[in-house]
Coordinates of C-alpha atoms in Angstrom, one line a residue:
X133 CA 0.5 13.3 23.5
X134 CA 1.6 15.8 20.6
X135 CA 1.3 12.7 18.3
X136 CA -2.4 11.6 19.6
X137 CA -3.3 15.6 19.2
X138 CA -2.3 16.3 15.7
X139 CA -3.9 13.0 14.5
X140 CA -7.1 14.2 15.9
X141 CA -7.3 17.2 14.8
X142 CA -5.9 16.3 11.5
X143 CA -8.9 13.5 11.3
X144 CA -11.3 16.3 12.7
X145 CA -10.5 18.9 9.9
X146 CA -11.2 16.1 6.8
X147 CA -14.7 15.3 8.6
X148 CA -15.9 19.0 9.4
X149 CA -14.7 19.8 5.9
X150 CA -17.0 16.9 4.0
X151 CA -19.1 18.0 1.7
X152 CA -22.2 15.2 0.4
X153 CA -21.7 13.3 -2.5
X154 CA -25.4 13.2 -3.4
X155 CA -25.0 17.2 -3.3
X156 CA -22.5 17.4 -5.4
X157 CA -24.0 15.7 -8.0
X158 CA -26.9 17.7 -8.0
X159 CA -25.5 21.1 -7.6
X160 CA -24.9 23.3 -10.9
X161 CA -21.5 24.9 -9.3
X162 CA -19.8 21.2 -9.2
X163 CA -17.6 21.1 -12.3
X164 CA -17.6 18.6 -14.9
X165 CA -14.9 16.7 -14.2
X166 CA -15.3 16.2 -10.7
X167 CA -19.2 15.2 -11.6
X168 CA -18.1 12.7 -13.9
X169 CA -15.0 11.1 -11.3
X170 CA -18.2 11.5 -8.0
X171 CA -20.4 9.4 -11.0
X172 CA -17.5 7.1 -11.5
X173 CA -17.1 6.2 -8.1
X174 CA -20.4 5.5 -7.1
X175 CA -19.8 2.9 -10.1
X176 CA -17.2 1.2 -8.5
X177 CA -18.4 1.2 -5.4
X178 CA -22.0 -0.9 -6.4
X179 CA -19.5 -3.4 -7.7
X180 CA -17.7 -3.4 -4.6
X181 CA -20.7 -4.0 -2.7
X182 CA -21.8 -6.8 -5.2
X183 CA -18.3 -8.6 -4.9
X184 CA -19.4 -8.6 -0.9
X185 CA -16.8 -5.4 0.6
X186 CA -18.3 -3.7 3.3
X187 CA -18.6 0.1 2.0
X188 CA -21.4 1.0 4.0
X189 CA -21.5 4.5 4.1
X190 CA -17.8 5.5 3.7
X191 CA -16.7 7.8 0.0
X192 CA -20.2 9.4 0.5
X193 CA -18.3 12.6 0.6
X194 CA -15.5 14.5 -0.6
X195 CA -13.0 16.7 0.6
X196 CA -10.8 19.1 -0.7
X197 CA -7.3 18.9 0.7
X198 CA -5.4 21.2 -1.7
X199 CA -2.5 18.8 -0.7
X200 CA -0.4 16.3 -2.9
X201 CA -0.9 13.4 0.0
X202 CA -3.4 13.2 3.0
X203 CA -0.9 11.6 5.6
X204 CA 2.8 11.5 5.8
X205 CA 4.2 7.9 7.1
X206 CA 7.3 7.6 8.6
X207 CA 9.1 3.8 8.6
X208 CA 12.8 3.6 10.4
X209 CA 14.5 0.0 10.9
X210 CA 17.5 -0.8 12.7
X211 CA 20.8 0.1 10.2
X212 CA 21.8 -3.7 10.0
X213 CA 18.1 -5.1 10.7
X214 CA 15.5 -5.9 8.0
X215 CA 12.9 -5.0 10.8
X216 CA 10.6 -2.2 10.4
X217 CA 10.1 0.1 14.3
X218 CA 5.9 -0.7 15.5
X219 CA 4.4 2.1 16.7
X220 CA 1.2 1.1 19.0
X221 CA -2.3 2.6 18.9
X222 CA -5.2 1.9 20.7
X223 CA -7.7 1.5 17.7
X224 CA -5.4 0.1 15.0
X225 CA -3.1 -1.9 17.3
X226 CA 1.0 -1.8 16.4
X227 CA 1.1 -1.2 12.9
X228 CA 5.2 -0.7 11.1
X229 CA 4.9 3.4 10.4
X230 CA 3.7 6.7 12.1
X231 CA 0.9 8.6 9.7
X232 CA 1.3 12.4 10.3
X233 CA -0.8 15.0 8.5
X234 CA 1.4 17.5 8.5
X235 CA 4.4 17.1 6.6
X236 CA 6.9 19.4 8.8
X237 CA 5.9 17.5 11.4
X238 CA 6.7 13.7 9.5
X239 CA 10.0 15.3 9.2
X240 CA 11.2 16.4 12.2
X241 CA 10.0 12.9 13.6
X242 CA 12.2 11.5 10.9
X243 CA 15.1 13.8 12.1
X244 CA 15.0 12.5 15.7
X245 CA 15.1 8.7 14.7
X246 CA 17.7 9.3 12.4
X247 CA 19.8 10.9 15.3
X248 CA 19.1 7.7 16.5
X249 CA 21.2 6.1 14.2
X250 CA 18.1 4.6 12.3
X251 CA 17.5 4.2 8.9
X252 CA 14.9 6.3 7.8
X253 CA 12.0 6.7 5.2
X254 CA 9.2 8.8 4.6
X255 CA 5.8 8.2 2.1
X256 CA 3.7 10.1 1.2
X257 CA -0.1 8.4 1.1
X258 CA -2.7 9.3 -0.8
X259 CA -5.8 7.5 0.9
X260 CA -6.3 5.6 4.5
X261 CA -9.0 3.5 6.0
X262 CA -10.5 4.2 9.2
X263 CA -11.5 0.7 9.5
X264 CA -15.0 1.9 9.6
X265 CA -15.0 3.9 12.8
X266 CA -15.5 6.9 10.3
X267 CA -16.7 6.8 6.4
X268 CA -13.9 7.6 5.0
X269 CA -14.2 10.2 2.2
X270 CA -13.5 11.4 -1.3
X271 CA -10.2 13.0 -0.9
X272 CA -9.2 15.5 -4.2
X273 CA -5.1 13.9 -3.4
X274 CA -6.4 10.2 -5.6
X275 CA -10.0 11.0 -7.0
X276 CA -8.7 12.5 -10.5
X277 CA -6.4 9.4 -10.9
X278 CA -5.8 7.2 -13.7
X279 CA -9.5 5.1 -13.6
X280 CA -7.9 2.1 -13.0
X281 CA -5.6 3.0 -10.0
X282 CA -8.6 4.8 -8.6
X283 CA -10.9 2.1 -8.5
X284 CA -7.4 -0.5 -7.4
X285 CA -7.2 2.4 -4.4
X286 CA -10.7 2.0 -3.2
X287 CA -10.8 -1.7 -3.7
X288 CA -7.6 -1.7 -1.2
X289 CA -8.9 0.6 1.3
X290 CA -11.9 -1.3 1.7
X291 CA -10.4 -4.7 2.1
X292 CA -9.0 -3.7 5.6
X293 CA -12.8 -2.6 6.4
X294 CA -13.6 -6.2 5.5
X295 CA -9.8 -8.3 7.0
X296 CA -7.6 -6.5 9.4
X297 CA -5.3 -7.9 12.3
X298 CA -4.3 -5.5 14.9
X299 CA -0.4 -6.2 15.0
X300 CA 0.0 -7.7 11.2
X301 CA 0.7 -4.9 8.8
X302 CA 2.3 -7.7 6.5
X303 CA -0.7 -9.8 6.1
X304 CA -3.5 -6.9 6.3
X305 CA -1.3 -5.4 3.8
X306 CA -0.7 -8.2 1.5
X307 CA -4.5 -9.4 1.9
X308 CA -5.5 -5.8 0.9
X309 CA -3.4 -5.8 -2.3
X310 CA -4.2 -9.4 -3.2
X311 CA -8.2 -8.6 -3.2
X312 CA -7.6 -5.0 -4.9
X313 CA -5.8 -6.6 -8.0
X314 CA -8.4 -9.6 -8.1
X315 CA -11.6 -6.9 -7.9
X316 CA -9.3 -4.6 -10.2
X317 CA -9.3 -7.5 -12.8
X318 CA -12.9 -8.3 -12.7
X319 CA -14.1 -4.7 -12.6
X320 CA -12.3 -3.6 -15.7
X321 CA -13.6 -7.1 -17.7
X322 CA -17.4 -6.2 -16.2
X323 CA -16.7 -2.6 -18.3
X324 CA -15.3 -4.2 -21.4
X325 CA -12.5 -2.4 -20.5
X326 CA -10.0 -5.2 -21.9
X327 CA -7.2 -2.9 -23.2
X328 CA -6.7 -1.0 -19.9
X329 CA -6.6 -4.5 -18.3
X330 CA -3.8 -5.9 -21.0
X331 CA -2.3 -2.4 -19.8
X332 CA -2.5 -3.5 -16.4
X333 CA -1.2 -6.5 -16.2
X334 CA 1.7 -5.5 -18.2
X335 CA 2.5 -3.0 -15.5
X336 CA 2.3 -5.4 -13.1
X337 CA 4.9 -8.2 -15.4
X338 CA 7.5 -4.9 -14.7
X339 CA 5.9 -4.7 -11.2
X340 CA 7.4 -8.0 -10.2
X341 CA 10.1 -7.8 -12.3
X342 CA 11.3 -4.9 -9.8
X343 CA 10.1 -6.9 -6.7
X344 CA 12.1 -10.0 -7.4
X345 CA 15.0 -7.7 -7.7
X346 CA 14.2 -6.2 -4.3
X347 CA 13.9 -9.3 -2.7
X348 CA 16.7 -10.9 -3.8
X349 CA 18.8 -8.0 -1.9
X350 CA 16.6 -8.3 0.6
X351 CA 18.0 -12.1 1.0
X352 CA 21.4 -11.0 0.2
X353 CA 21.6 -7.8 2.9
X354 CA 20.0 -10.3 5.5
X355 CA 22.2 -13.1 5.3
X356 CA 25.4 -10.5 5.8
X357 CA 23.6 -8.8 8.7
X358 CA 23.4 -12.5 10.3
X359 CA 27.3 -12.9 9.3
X360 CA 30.1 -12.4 11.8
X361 CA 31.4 -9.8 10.0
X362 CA 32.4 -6.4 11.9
X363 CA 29.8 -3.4 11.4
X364 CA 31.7 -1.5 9.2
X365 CA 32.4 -4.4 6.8
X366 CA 28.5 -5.0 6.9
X367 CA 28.0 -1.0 6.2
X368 CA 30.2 -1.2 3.4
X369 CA 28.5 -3.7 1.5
X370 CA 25.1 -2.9 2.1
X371 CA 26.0 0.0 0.1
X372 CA 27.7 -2.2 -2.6
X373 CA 24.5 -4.1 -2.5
X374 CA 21.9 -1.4 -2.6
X375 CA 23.6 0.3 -5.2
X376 CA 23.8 -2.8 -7.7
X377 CA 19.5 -3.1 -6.9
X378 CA 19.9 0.7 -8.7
X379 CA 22.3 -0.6 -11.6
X380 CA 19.6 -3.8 -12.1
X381 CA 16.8 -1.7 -12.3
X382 CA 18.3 0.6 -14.9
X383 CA 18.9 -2.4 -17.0
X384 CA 15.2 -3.7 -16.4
X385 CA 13.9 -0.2 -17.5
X386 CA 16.2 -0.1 -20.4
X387 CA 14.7 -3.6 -21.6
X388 CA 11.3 -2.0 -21.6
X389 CA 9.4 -0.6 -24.6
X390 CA 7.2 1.7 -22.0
X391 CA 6.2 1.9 -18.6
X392 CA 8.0 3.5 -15.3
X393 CA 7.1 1.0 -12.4
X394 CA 9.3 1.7 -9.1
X395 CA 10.7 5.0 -10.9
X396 CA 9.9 7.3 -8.2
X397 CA 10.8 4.6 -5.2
X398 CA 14.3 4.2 -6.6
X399 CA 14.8 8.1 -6.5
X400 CA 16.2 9.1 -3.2
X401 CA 18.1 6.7 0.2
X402 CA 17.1 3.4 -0.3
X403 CA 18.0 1.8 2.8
X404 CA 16.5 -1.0 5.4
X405 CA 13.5 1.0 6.3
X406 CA 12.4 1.4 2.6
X407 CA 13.3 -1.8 1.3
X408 CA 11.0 -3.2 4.4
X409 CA 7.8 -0.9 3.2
X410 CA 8.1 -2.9 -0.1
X411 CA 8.1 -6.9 2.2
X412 CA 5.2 -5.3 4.3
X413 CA 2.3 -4.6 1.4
X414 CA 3.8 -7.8 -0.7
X415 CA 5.7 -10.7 1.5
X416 CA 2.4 -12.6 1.4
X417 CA 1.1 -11.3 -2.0
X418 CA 2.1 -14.7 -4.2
X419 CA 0.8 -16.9 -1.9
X420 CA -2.5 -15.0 -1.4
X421 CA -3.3 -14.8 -4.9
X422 CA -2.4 -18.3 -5.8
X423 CA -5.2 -19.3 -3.1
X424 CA -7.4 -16.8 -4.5
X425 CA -6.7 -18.6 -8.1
X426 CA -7.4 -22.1 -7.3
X427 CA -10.1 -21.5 -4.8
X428 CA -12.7 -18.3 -6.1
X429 CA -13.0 -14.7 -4.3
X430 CA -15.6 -16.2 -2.0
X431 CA -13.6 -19.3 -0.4
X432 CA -10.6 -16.9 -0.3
X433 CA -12.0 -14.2 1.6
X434 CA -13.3 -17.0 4.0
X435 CA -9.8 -18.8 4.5
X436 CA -8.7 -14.9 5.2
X437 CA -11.2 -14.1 7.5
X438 CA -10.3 -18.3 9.4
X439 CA -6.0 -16.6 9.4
X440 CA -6.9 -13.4 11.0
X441 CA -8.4 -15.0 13.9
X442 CA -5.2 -17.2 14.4
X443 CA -2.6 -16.4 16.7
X444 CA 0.4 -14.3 14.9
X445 CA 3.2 -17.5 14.8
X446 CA 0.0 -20.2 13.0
X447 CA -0.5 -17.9 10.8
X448 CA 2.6 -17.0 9.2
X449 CA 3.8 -21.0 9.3
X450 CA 0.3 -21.4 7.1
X451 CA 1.1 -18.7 4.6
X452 CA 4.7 -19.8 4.7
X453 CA 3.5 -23.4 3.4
X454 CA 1.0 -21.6 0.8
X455 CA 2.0 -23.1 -2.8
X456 CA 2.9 -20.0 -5.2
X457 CA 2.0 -20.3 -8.7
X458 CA 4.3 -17.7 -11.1
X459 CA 1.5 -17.4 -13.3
X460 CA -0.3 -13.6 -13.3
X461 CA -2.3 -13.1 -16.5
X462 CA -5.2 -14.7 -15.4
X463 CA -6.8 -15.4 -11.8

């Protein structure tokens, strides 16, 4: 119940604080810069619309959070399990974290599964969909971003307005990301924006760089927690293992002429429970935007919509047969 109560009240406080975008726009005490970011949304979101998303009303309003992230998530796995703890809701059905608005409160949730011998992580989020129960607004923790990650944020936060599967983080996830970078790419052409977009998609060359490297210990840690090999042997070198992912990484980043992808996640623990965060917004990514490739936004969105209405076991064995193309510079 303590859960339940500080989510609503923590969802009650962004919509009594709101303020109208239309307002704000019009009103001589809004600054400059948050004129010109309110003018570049609307921007993004009229393409949005034309690329079919469902935005209805939601980002008609903005609130001031004075707070680095909206929501706190907390993730926690088994210590020799790549499997990620469900929590169970009523409106978004069991999803792999717990969102807290408070950040104390995050943490001493954290504390208690960690006394439960759990391996632990906790991220900090910037933006969250309601799934269109509420129009979700403006928040001032992602609207002064870099242009291009705000208008990849918004394209991802609608997606799950337009796909989402109560019970399939992975997919609603991956399906979210897959349709953000596709919409990302096609916004920033429909601007002329091409160097941003070169800039983009080298970011995301380092992007999957780092992800292969993650899910290559991934494979590794999960075929040693399937050996029959005593706990503390399997302890030991998972921490062997994770801290040659660290070594590799330093050696990517020291091959690079600029660029700091994955700099912050590698900071800190990295254990099961992080390493799992990383397979639940990507697993499905390749496969997903090969589709997209081959087949156009429209038919992909379609064969999307056709997965989510399958039962959980037919639709991973049909994204597990996806083909996935390597190529990335191009859709």
């Amino acid at each position: 119940m303590g859960f339940y109560r500080q989510a609503i009240i923590g969802q009650g406080r962004l919509l009594l604080a709101r303020e109208s975008v239309d307002q704000l726009l019009i009103s001589p005490d809004t600054s400059p810069l948050l004129r010109q970011r309110l003018e570049l949304v609307q921007s993004i979101l009229t393409f949005a619309r034309g690329a079919g998303l469902e935005v209805g009303n939601a980002y008609s309003s903005y609130v001031v959070t004075d707070q680095r992230f909206v929501i706190w998530n907390v993730f926690a796995a088994p210590q020799l399990e790549l499997r990620l703890r469900k929590s169970c809701f009523p409106v978004a059905g069991c999803v792999s974290y717990r969102g807290f608005f408070d950040e104390q409160d995050a943490r001493s949730y954290a504390a208690r599964l960690k006394q439960e011998g759990l391996d632990v992580y906790i991220g900090g989020v910037l933006a969250y969909s309601t799934l269109g129960w509420f129009d979700d607004p403006l928040l001032d923790t992602f609207i002064f971003m870099d242009e291009g990650k705000l208008a990849a944020l918004l394209f991802h936060e609608l997606a799950h307005r337009m796909v989402y599967v109560k019970g399939d983080t992975r997919f609603n996830e991956s399906f979210a990301t897959t349709l953000e970078q596709a919409l990302l790419h096609d916004w920033l052409i429909s601007r002329g924006d091409s160097q941003r977009f070169e800039k983009y998609l080298s970011s995301e060359r380092r992007s999957r760089s780092v992800l292969r490297l993650i899910g290559l210990t991934r494979k590794d840690l999960k075929d040693i927690y399937g050996s029959e090999k005593d706990d503390t042997s399997k302890l030991e070198l998972k921490t062997l293992l994770i801290s040659q992912l660290v070594e590799d990484y330093k050696e990517h980043v020291r091959q690079w002429t600029e660029g700091n992808e994955f700099s912050y996640w590698m900071r800190g623990e990295i254990n099961n429970a992080k390493l799992e965060t990383i397979a639940d917004y990507n697993q499905w990514v390749p496969a997903m935007q090969t589709f997209l490739r081959s087949r156009g936004l429209k038919k992909f969105s379609l064969e999307m919509m056709r997965l989510a209405g399958l039962p959980f076991s037919d639709r991973q064995v049909i994204l597990a047969s996806m083909p996935i193309s390597i190529a990335i510079d191009n859709k």
